[in-house]
PDB file of C-alpha atoms in Angstrom:
ATOM      1  CA  UNK R   1      -5.038  16.365  14.292  1.00 49.00           C
ATOM      2  CA  UNK R   2      -3.078  15.948  17.506  1.00 56.00           C
ATOM      3  CA  UNK R   3      -4.259  12.574  18.657  1.00 65.00           C
ATOM      4  CA  UNK R   4      -3.944  11.650  22.292  1.00 86.00           C
ATOM      5  CA  UNK R   5      -2.094   8.379  21.916  1.00 88.00           C
ATOM      6  CA  UNK R   6      -2.494   7.347  25.539  1.00 91.00           C
ATOM      7  CA  UNK R   7      -6.266   7.648  25.201  1.00 92.00           C
ATOM      8  CA  UNK R   8      -6.233   5.641  21.977  1.00 92.00           C
ATOM      9  CA  UNK R   9      -4.023   2.981  23.551  1.00 94.00           C
ATOM     10  CA  UNK R  10      -6.410   2.661  26.462  1.00 93.00           C
ATOM     11  CA  UNK R  11      -9.404   2.299  24.185  1.00 94.00           C
ATOM     12  CA  UNK R  12      -8.012  -0.157  21.602  1.00 94.00           C
ATOM     13  CA  UNK R  13      -5.051  -2.209  22.827  1.00 96.00           C
ATOM     14  CA  UNK R  14      -5.408  -5.944  23.450  1.00 95.00           C
ATOM     15  CA  UNK R  15      -9.057  -6.246  22.453  1.00 94.00           C
ATOM     16  CA  UNK R  16      -9.857  -8.885  19.816  1.00 95.00           C
ATOM     17  CA  UNK R  17     -11.709  -7.309  16.903  1.00 95.00           C
ATOM     18  CA  UNK R  18     -11.545 -10.085  14.315  1.00 96.00           C
ATOM     19  CA  UNK R  19     -11.563 -13.879  14.179  1.00 97.00           C
ATOM     20  CA  UNK R  20     -11.047 -15.988  11.067  1.00 97.00           C
ATOM     21  CA  UNK R  21     -10.526 -19.659  10.240  1.00 97.00           C
ATOM     22  CA  UNK R  22      -7.808 -20.878   7.860  1.00 98.00           C
ATOM     23  CA  UNK R  23      -7.153 -24.261   6.292  1.00 98.00           C
ATOM     24  CA  UNK R  24      -3.416 -24.942   6.151  1.00 98.00           C
ATOM     25  CA  UNK R  25      -3.151 -26.494   2.700  1.00 98.00           C
ATOM     26  CA  UNK R  26      -0.077 -28.779   2.364  1.00 98.00           C
ATOM     27  CA  UNK R  27       0.207 -27.979  -1.358  1.00 98.00           C
ATOM     28  CA  UNK R  28       0.425 -24.278  -0.501  1.00 98.00           C
ATOM     29  CA  UNK R  29       2.880 -24.600   2.392  1.00 98.00           C
ATOM     30  CA  UNK R  30       5.304 -26.786   0.410  1.00 98.00           C
ATOM     31  CA  UNK R  31       5.211 -24.419  -2.585  1.00 98.00           C
ATOM     32  CA  UNK R  32       5.615 -21.477  -0.191  1.00 98.00           C
ATOM     33  CA  UNK R  33       8.735 -23.117   1.249  1.00 98.00           C
ATOM     34  CA  UNK R  34      10.122 -23.953  -2.190  1.00 98.00           C
ATOM     35  CA  UNK R  35       9.707 -20.406  -3.516  1.00 98.00           C
ATOM     36  CA  UNK R  36      11.439 -19.010  -0.410  1.00 98.00           C
ATOM     37  CA  UNK R  37      14.432 -21.240  -1.168  1.00 97.00           C
ATOM     38  CA  UNK R  38      13.946 -23.545   1.802  1.00 97.00           C
ATOM     39  CA  UNK R  39      16.068 -26.681   1.769  1.00 94.00           C
ATOM     40  CA  UNK R  40      15.031 -28.295   5.075  1.00 95.00           C
ATOM     41  CA  UNK R  41      12.967 -31.390   4.274  1.00 96.00           C
ATOM     42  CA  UNK R  42      10.492 -30.880   7.129  1.00 98.00           C
ATOM     43  CA  UNK R  43       9.004 -27.964   5.152  1.00 98.00           C
ATOM     44  CA  UNK R  44       9.142 -29.595   1.719  1.00 98.00           C
ATOM     45  CA  UNK R  45       8.279 -33.276   2.167  1.00 97.00           C
ATOM     46  CA  UNK R  46       4.730 -33.996   3.293  1.00 96.00           C
ATOM     47  CA  UNK R  47       5.797 -37.504   4.323  1.00 97.00           C
ATOM     48  CA  UNK R  48       8.495 -36.181   6.677  1.00 97.00           C
ATOM     49  CA  UNK R  49       7.796 -37.175  10.296  1.00 97.00           C
ATOM     50  CA  UNK R  50       7.992 -33.514  11.383  1.00 97.00           C
ATOM     51  CA  UNK R  51       6.232 -32.018   8.326  1.00 98.00           C
ATOM     52  CA  UNK R  52       5.244 -28.424   9.078  1.00 98.00           C
ATOM     53  CA  UNK R  53       4.503 -25.097   7.421  1.00 98.00           C
ATOM     54  CA  UNK R  54       7.501 -22.784   6.997  1.00 98.00           C
ATOM     55  CA  UNK R  55       7.784 -20.401   9.982  1.00 97.00           C
ATOM     56  CA  UNK R  56       6.808 -17.285   8.044  1.00 97.00           C
ATOM     57  CA  UNK R  57       3.766 -18.911   6.378  1.00 98.00           C
ATOM     58  CA  UNK R  58       1.425 -17.349   8.954  1.00 98.00           C
ATOM     59  CA  UNK R  59       2.516 -13.893   7.765  1.00 96.00           C
ATOM     60  CA  UNK R  60       0.579 -14.580   4.558  1.00 96.00           C
ATOM     61  CA  UNK R  61      -2.693 -15.124   6.429  1.00 96.00           C
ATOM     62  CA  UNK R  62      -4.732 -11.958   6.748  1.00 91.00           C
ATOM     63  CA  UNK R  63      -7.675 -11.341   8.977  1.00 89.00           C
ATOM     64  CA  UNK R  64     -10.887  -9.773   7.689  1.00 89.00           C
ATOM     65  CA  UNK R  65      -9.661  -6.331   8.761  1.00 89.00           C
ATOM     66  CA  UNK R  66      -6.388  -4.727   9.873  1.00 88.00           C
ATOM     67  CA  UNK R  67      -7.862  -2.194  12.309  1.00 92.00           C
ATOM     68  CA  UNK R  68     -10.966  -1.981  14.488  1.00 94.00           C
ATOM     69  CA  UNK R  69     -13.953  -0.577  12.595  1.00 91.00           C
ATOM     70  CA  UNK R  70     -14.019   2.679  14.574  1.00 91.00           C
ATOM     71  CA  UNK R  71     -10.241   3.230  14.750  1.00 92.00           C
ATOM     72  CA  UNK R  72      -9.272   6.854  13.938  1.00 88.00           C
ATOM     73  CA  UNK R  73      -7.918   7.449  10.450  1.00 82.00           C
ATOM     74  CA  UNK R  74      -4.683   9.441  10.721  1.00 80.00           C
ATOM     75  CA  UNK R  75      -3.559   9.165   7.106  1.00 77.00           C
ATOM     76  CA  UNK R  76      -2.549   6.587   4.547  1.00 76.00           C
ATOM     77  CA  UNK R  77      -0.963   3.566   6.195  1.00 80.00           C
ATOM     78  CA  UNK R  78       2.304   2.119   4.926  1.00 83.00           C
ATOM     79  CA  UNK R  79       3.828  -1.280   5.676  1.00 85.00           C
ATOM     80  CA  UNK R  80       6.660  -0.674   8.156  1.00 86.00           C
ATOM     81  CA  UNK R  81       7.572  -4.274   8.816  1.00 91.00           C
ATOM     82  CA  UNK R  82       6.483  -7.683   9.960  1.00 95.00           C
ATOM     83  CA  UNK R  83       7.304  -9.939  12.851  1.00 97.00           C
ATOM     84  CA  UNK R  84       6.683 -13.598  13.516  1.00 97.00           C
ATOM     85  CA  UNK R  85       6.819 -15.490  16.770  1.00 98.00           C
ATOM     86  CA  UNK R  86       6.726 -19.282  16.554  1.00 98.00           C
ATOM     87  CA  UNK R  87       5.456 -21.109  19.615  1.00 98.00           C
ATOM     88  CA  UNK R  88       4.592 -24.520  18.123  1.00 98.00           C
ATOM     89  CA  UNK R  89       4.748 -25.889  14.560  1.00 98.00           C
ATOM     90  CA  UNK R  90       1.809 -25.145  12.271  1.00 98.00           C
ATOM     91  CA  UNK R  91       0.774 -28.494  10.788  1.00 98.00           C
ATOM     92  CA  UNK R  92      -0.421 -28.653   7.170  1.00 98.00           C
ATOM     93  CA  UNK R  93      -3.757 -30.385   6.688  1.00 98.00           C
ATOM     94  CA  UNK R  94      -5.251 -28.789   9.802  1.00 98.00           C
ATOM     95  CA  UNK R  95      -7.535 -25.833  10.461  1.00 98.00           C
ATOM     96  CA  UNK R  96      -6.288 -22.924  12.521  1.00 98.00           C
ATOM     97  CA  UNK R  97      -7.978 -19.828  13.928  1.00 98.00           C
ATOM     98  CA  UNK R  98      -6.549 -16.325  13.768  1.00 98.00           C
ATOM     99  CA  UNK R  99      -7.635 -13.811  16.407  1.00 97.00           C
ATOM    100  CA  UNK R 100      -6.634 -10.202  15.771  1.00 97.00           C
ATOM    101  CA  UNK R 101      -5.972  -7.359  18.200  1.00 97.00           C
ATOM    102  CA  UNK R 102      -3.888  -4.187  18.350  1.00 97.00           C
ATOM    103  CA  UNK R 103      -0.701  -5.086  20.184  1.00 97.00           C
ATOM    104  CA  UNK R 104       0.975  -1.666  20.307  1.00 96.00           C
ATOM    105  CA  UNK R 105       0.431   1.957  19.314  1.00 95.00           C
ATOM    106  CA  UNK R 106       3.302   4.434  19.567  1.00 93.00           C
ATOM    107  CA  UNK R 107       4.665   7.567  17.930  1.00 91.00           C
ATOM    108  CA  UNK R 108       7.950   8.861  16.566  1.00 90.00           C
ATOM    109  CA  UNK R 109       8.519  12.473  15.660  1.00 88.00           C
ATOM    110  CA  UNK R 110      10.810  13.496  12.841  1.00 81.00           C
ATOM    111  CA  UNK R 111      11.424  16.484  10.604  1.00 80.00           C
ATOM    112  CA  UNK R 112       8.239  15.802   8.660  1.00 77.00           C
ATOM    113  CA  UNK R 113       6.088  15.627  11.777  1.00 83.00           C
ATOM    114  CA  UNK R 114       4.695  12.907  13.971  1.00 86.00           C
ATOM    115  CA  UNK R 115       4.366   9.366  12.706  1.00 89.00           C
ATOM    116  CA  UNK R 116       1.948   6.952  14.329  1.00 92.00           C
ATOM    117  CA  UNK R 117       2.892   3.277  14.420  1.00 93.00           C
ATOM    118  CA  UNK R 118       0.243   0.629  14.921  1.00 95.00           C
ATOM    119  CA  UNK R 119       1.144  -3.034  15.486  1.00 97.00           C
ATOM    120  CA  UNK R 120      -1.667  -5.415  14.546  1.00 97.00           C
ATOM    121  CA  UNK R 121      -1.160  -8.918  15.943  1.00 98.00           C
ATOM    122  CA  UNK R 122      -2.878 -12.087  14.783  1.00 98.00           C
ATOM    123  CA  UNK R 123      -2.618 -14.942  17.270  1.00 98.00           C
ATOM    124  CA  UNK R 124      -3.019 -18.366  15.689  1.00 98.00           C
ATOM    125  CA  UNK R 125      -4.541 -21.345  17.519  1.00 98.00           C
ATOM    126  CA  UNK R 126      -5.077 -24.952  16.511  1.00 98.00           C
ATOM    127  CA  UNK R 127      -8.364 -26.823  16.868  1.00 97.00           C
ATOM    128  CA  UNK R 128      -7.476 -27.822  20.442  1.00 97.00           C
ATOM    129  CA  UNK R 129      -6.895 -24.195  21.395  1.00 98.00           C
ATOM    130  CA  UNK R 130      -3.091 -24.443  21.510  1.00 98.00           C
ATOM    131  CA  UNK R 131      -1.374 -21.139  20.758  1.00 98.00           C
ATOM    132  CA  UNK R 132       0.842 -21.785  17.717  1.00 98.00           C
ATOM    133  CA  UNK R 133       2.193 -18.465  16.508  1.00 98.00           C
ATOM    134  CA  UNK R 134       1.870 -14.692  16.426  1.00 98.00           C
ATOM    135  CA  UNK R 135       2.084 -12.580  13.303  1.00 98.00           C
ATOM    136  CA  UNK R 136       2.686  -8.843  13.749  1.00 97.00           C
ATOM    137  CA  UNK R 137       2.133  -6.235  11.036  1.00 95.00           C
ATOM    138  CA  UNK R 138       3.575  -2.802  11.741  1.00 93.00           C
ATOM    139  CA  UNK R 139       1.801   0.052   9.961  1.00 92.00           C
ATOM    140  CA  UNK R 140       3.005   3.645   9.971  1.00 90.00           C
ATOM    141  CA  UNK R 141       0.771   6.645   9.324  1.00 87.00           C
ATOM    142  CA  UNK R 142       1.899  10.250   8.978  1.00 81.00           C
ATOM    143  CA  UNK R 143      -0.343  12.398  11.114  1.00 77.00           C
ATOM    144  CA  UNK R 144      -2.281  14.974   9.116  1.00 69.00           C
ATOM    145  CA  UNK R 145      -1.393  18.510  10.207  1.00 62.00           C
TER     146      UNK R 145
ATOM    147  CA  UNK A   1      29.944 -26.837   6.753  1.00 78.00           C
ATOM    148  CA  UNK A   2      26.370 -26.823   7.983  1.00 93.00           C
ATOM    149  CA  UNK A   3      25.799 -26.147  11.659  1.00 96.00           C
ATOM    150  CA  UNK A   4      24.095 -28.964  13.546  1.00 96.00           C
ATOM    151  CA  UNK A   5      24.578 -28.068  17.226  1.00 97.00           C
ATOM    152  CA  UNK A   6      24.964 -24.888  19.270  1.00 97.00           C
ATOM    153  CA  UNK A   7      28.604 -25.518  20.184  1.00 97.00           C
ATOM    154  CA  UNK A   8      29.570 -25.159  16.505  1.00 97.00           C
ATOM    155  CA  UNK A   9      28.342 -21.547  16.422  1.00 98.00           C
ATOM    156  CA  UNK A  10      30.810 -18.736  17.058  1.00 97.00           C
ATOM    157  CA  UNK A  11      29.899 -15.278  18.287  1.00 98.00           C
ATOM    158  CA  UNK A  12      30.353 -12.753  15.475  1.00 97.00           C
ATOM    159  CA  UNK A  13      30.508 -15.369  12.731  1.00 96.00           C
ATOM    160  CA  UNK A  14      29.113 -14.512   9.324  1.00 97.00           C
ATOM    161  CA  UNK A  15      26.546 -16.836   7.845  1.00 97.00           C
ATOM    162  CA  UNK A  16      27.295 -17.934   4.274  1.00 95.00           C
ATOM    163  CA  UNK A  17      25.946 -15.252   1.914  1.00 94.00           C
ATOM    164  CA  UNK A  18      22.679 -16.278   0.265  1.00 94.00           C
ATOM    165  CA  UNK A  19      21.504 -15.257  -3.205  1.00 96.00           C
ATOM    166  CA  UNK A  20      17.706 -15.463  -3.181  1.00 97.00           C
ATOM    167  CA  UNK A  21      15.729 -16.056  -6.346  1.00 97.00           C
ATOM    168  CA  UNK A  22      14.268 -12.552  -6.786  1.00 97.00           C
ATOM    169  CA  UNK A  23      13.143 -13.121 -10.361  1.00 98.00           C
ATOM    170  CA  UNK A  24       9.817 -11.690 -11.444  1.00 97.00           C
ATOM    171  CA  UNK A  25       8.669 -15.229 -12.235  1.00 97.00           C
ATOM    172  CA  UNK A  26       9.248 -16.414  -8.659  1.00 98.00           C
ATOM    173  CA  UNK A  27       7.844 -13.242  -7.093  1.00 97.00           C
ATOM    174  CA  UNK A  28       4.728 -13.474  -9.251  1.00 97.00           C
ATOM    175  CA  UNK A  29       4.216 -17.176  -8.470  1.00 97.00           C
ATOM    176  CA  UNK A  30       4.537 -16.429  -4.770  1.00 97.00           C
ATOM    177  CA  UNK A  31       2.155 -13.465  -4.946  1.00 97.00           C
ATOM    178  CA  UNK A  32      -0.453 -15.603  -6.716  1.00 96.00           C
ATOM    179  CA  UNK A  33       0.051 -18.419  -4.199  1.00 97.00           C
ATOM    180  CA  UNK A  34      -0.827 -16.147  -1.269  1.00 95.00           C
ATOM    181  CA  UNK A  35      -3.569 -14.236  -3.107  1.00 93.00           C
ATOM    182  CA  UNK A  36      -1.611 -11.008  -3.548  1.00 87.00           C
ATOM    183  CA  UNK A  37      -1.515 -11.119  -7.329  1.00 82.00           C
ATOM    184  CA  UNK A  38      -1.790  -7.376  -7.944  1.00 88.00           C
ATOM    185  CA  UNK A  39       0.253  -5.971 -10.852  1.00 91.00           C
ATOM    186  CA  UNK A  40       2.880  -4.498  -8.543  1.00 92.00           C
ATOM    187  CA  UNK A  41       4.121  -8.044  -7.920  1.00 95.00           C
ATOM    188  CA  UNK A  42       3.472  -9.630 -11.294  1.00 95.00           C
ATOM    189  CA  UNK A  43       4.156  -7.171 -14.137  1.00 95.00           C
ATOM    190  CA  UNK A  44       6.904  -4.536 -14.509  1.00 96.00           C
ATOM    191  CA  UNK A  45       4.973  -2.331 -16.954  1.00 95.00           C
ATOM    192  CA  UNK A  46       1.746  -2.437 -14.949  1.00 94.00           C
ATOM    193  CA  UNK A  47       3.707  -1.636 -11.777  1.00 93.00           C
ATOM    194  CA  UNK A  48       5.207   1.404 -13.504  1.00 93.00           C
ATOM    195  CA  UNK A  49       1.703   2.555 -14.372  1.00 92.00           C
ATOM    196  CA  UNK A  50       1.052   2.538 -10.602  1.00 88.00           C
ATOM    197  CA  UNK A  51       3.984   4.922 -10.172  1.00 89.00           C
ATOM    198  CA  UNK A  52       6.479   2.309  -9.025  1.00 90.00           C
ATOM    199  CA  UNK A  53       9.948   1.744 -10.468  1.00 92.00           C
ATOM    200  CA  UNK A  54       8.899  -1.752 -11.507  1.00 95.00           C
ATOM    201  CA  UNK A  55       7.494  -4.937 -10.037  1.00 96.00           C
ATOM    202  CA  UNK A  56       8.509  -5.705  -6.455  1.00 95.00           C
ATOM    203  CA  UNK A  57       9.088  -8.874  -4.486  1.00 96.00           C
ATOM    204  CA  UNK A  58       6.390  -9.291  -1.784  1.00 94.00           C
ATOM    205  CA  UNK A  59       7.720  -8.340   1.654  1.00 93.00           C
ATOM    206  CA  UNK A  60       6.781 -11.680   3.179  1.00 94.00           C
ATOM    207  CA  UNK A  61       8.778 -13.478   0.469  1.00 96.00           C
ATOM    208  CA  UNK A  62      11.824 -11.439   1.531  1.00 95.00           C
ATOM    209  CA  UNK A  63      11.129 -12.552   5.071  1.00 95.00           C
ATOM    210  CA  UNK A  64      10.946 -16.145   3.832  1.00 97.00           C
ATOM    211  CA  UNK A  65      14.354 -15.774   2.158  1.00 97.00           C
ATOM    212  CA  UNK A  66      15.867 -14.778   5.508  1.00 97.00           C
ATOM    213  CA  UNK A  67      14.572 -17.920   7.159  1.00 97.00           C
ATOM    214  CA  UNK A  68      15.671 -20.118   4.254  1.00 97.00           C
ATOM    215  CA  UNK A  69      19.151 -18.651   4.635  1.00 97.00           C
ATOM    216  CA  UNK A  70      19.221 -19.619   8.304  1.00 97.00           C
ATOM    217  CA  UNK A  71      18.125 -23.174   7.484  1.00 97.00           C
ATOM    218  CA  UNK A  72      20.799 -23.400   4.778  1.00 96.00           C
ATOM    219  CA  UNK A  73      23.371 -22.487   7.422  1.00 97.00           C
ATOM    220  CA  UNK A  74      21.881 -24.607  10.229  1.00 97.00           C
ATOM    221  CA  UNK A  75      19.260 -27.107   8.997  1.00 96.00           C
ATOM    222  CA  UNK A  76      17.952 -28.054  12.477  1.00 97.00           C
ATOM    223  CA  UNK A  77      17.548 -24.402  13.555  1.00 98.00           C
ATOM    224  CA  UNK A  78      14.124 -23.809  15.052  1.00 98.00           C
ATOM    225  CA  UNK A  79      12.907 -20.267  14.458  1.00 98.00           C
ATOM    226  CA  UNK A  80      11.632 -18.657  17.647  1.00 98.00           C
ATOM    227  CA  UNK A  81      11.138 -15.128  16.394  1.00 97.00           C
ATOM    228  CA  UNK A  82      11.940 -12.955  13.411  1.00 98.00           C
ATOM    229  CA  UNK A  83      11.355  -9.233  13.100  1.00 97.00           C
ATOM    230  CA  UNK A  84      11.742  -7.585   9.711  1.00 95.00           C
ATOM    231  CA  UNK A  85      11.840  -3.969   8.581  1.00 93.00           C
ATOM    232  CA  UNK A  86      11.011  -3.274   4.932  1.00 89.00           C
ATOM    233  CA  UNK A  87      13.206  -0.239   4.394  1.00 89.00           C
ATOM    234  CA  UNK A  88      12.836  -0.102   0.620  1.00 90.00           C
ATOM    235  CA  UNK A  89      11.385  -2.263  -2.122  1.00 92.00           C
ATOM    236  CA  UNK A  90      13.173  -5.409  -3.258  1.00 95.00           C
ATOM    237  CA  UNK A  91      12.840  -4.993  -7.016  1.00 96.00           C
ATOM    238  CA  UNK A  92      12.010  -8.093  -9.035  1.00 97.00           C
ATOM    239  CA  UNK A  93      14.708  -9.204 -11.503  1.00 97.00           C
ATOM    240  CA  UNK A  94      17.401  -7.250  -9.621  1.00 97.00           C
ATOM    241  CA  UNK A  95      20.094  -9.347  -7.994  1.00 97.00           C
ATOM    242  CA  UNK A  96      20.169  -9.284  -4.173  1.00 97.00           C
ATOM    243  CA  UNK A  97      22.370 -10.761  -1.490  1.00 97.00           C
ATOM    244  CA  UNK A  98      21.457 -11.683   2.056  1.00 97.00           C
ATOM    245  CA  UNK A  99      24.085 -11.501   4.747  1.00 97.00           C
ATOM    246  CA  UNK A 100      23.820 -12.505   8.367  1.00 98.00           C
ATOM    247  CA  UNK A 101      25.943 -12.271  11.475  1.00 98.00           C
ATOM    248  CA  UNK A 102      25.638 -13.971  14.859  1.00 98.00           C
ATOM    249  CA  UNK A 103      25.180 -11.189  17.426  1.00 98.00           C
ATOM    250  CA  UNK A 104      24.405 -13.203  20.559  1.00 98.00           C
ATOM    251  CA  UNK A 105      24.621 -16.742  21.877  1.00 98.00           C
ATOM    252  CA  UNK A 106      22.623 -17.844  24.917  1.00 98.00           C
ATOM    253  CA  UNK A 107      24.150 -21.168  25.910  1.00 97.00           C
ATOM    254  CA  UNK A 108      21.742 -21.797  28.774  1.00 97.00           C
ATOM    255  CA  UNK A 109      18.680 -21.617  26.521  1.00 97.00           C
ATOM    256  CA  UNK A 110      20.503 -22.876  23.406  1.00 98.00           C
ATOM    257  CA  UNK A 111      19.486 -19.838  21.382  1.00 98.00           C
ATOM    258  CA  UNK A 112      21.282 -17.632  18.908  1.00 98.00           C
ATOM    259  CA  UNK A 113      20.479 -14.113  17.685  1.00 98.00           C
ATOM    260  CA  UNK A 114      21.242 -13.269  14.079  1.00 98.00           C
ATOM    261  CA  UNK A 115      21.145  -9.899  12.333  1.00 98.00           C
ATOM    262  CA  UNK A 116      20.127 -10.203   8.683  1.00 98.00           C
ATOM    263  CA  UNK A 117      20.320  -7.757   5.786  1.00 97.00           C
ATOM    264  CA  UNK A 118      19.082  -7.862   2.200  1.00 97.00           C
ATOM    265  CA  UNK A 119      21.098  -5.616  -0.124  1.00 97.00           C
ATOM    266  CA  UNK A 120      20.872  -4.945  -3.842  1.00 96.00           C
ATOM    267  CA  UNK A 121      23.726  -4.770  -6.351  1.00 95.00           C
ATOM    268  CA  UNK A 122      24.373  -1.121  -5.430  1.00 95.00           C
ATOM    269  CA  UNK A 123      24.936  -2.180  -1.844  1.00 95.00           C
ATOM    270  CA  UNK A 124      21.730  -0.491  -0.683  1.00 96.00           C
ATOM    271  CA  UNK A 125      19.952  -2.083   2.255  1.00 96.00           C
ATOM    272  CA  UNK A 126      16.395  -2.992   1.272  1.00 95.00           C
ATOM    273  CA  UNK A 127      15.320  -5.188   4.188  1.00 95.00           C
ATOM    274  CA  UNK A 128      16.874  -5.889   7.543  1.00 95.00           C
ATOM    275  CA  UNK A 129      15.847  -7.937  10.497  1.00 96.00           C
ATOM    276  CA  UNK A 130      16.738  -9.943  13.547  1.00 98.00           C
ATOM    277  CA  UNK A 131      16.032 -13.608  14.118  1.00 98.00           C
ATOM    278  CA  UNK A 132      16.197 -15.676  17.285  1.00 98.00           C
ATOM    279  CA  UNK A 133      16.684 -19.387  16.722  1.00 98.00           C
ATOM    280  CA  UNK A 134      17.086 -22.455  18.896  1.00 98.00           C
ATOM    281  CA  UNK A 135      19.665 -25.154  18.151  1.00 98.00           C
ATOM    282  CA  UNK A 136      20.280 -28.592  19.613  1.00 97.00           C
ATOM    283  CA  UNK A 137      22.892 -28.485  22.409  1.00 93.00           C
TER     284      UNK A 137
END
């Protein structure tokens, strides 16, 4: 398969294909922080005046699907990395909404052939619609020859 | 000494090395906490049956270690962005070290860029990443 990446980008980028609600459980966020080795009290003490989920907590929240239902299957996907962007604190005890879209699609060619990278972004919003954070998952697929 | 304001940060300075708890017990607890309790994160023998060298630490826990390291160095640091590349598995029960170095300081916006690396006892890089953080002026 020699996929036309520009065509695929035009068809799939920046279109929401999933939406999911999450409850930010204080018991989970504090344990998450503790297991990561956090020492800052604002992540560990639910009575702290600035109590918040640890910045990478949103990386643990998955949408219902990673790719649009009709996205071409190039090969087995592997986890190539994760990124987090923090815009406002995520407050435990609240509900947030994750909206998923494809943020980037690009290729790299090496000795073993062309690799296709797909960045799936979940944007998280609070109940007032404030944009809190972005969580990017980078998947790499080796193109079948 | 912990960093509390931007003016205390020096370009090129190394953050204090951080030894994360990469025990199987911690990795398994974390995996169960986030609903990823497959055998590859919870059981060495079962992971080997999947063709792996042993149980691994979840990638997002490694990412969490990086942020914890930054907060150990500078407790008020506000994380703006972190990008992480999982180059190879962080094996549970192996000892790892995280190092970090300040690669940029933006005094106008009170932000700092830090390059971070997780290495195992053989000195092999398993995870690396870049974080952008904001500090009080």
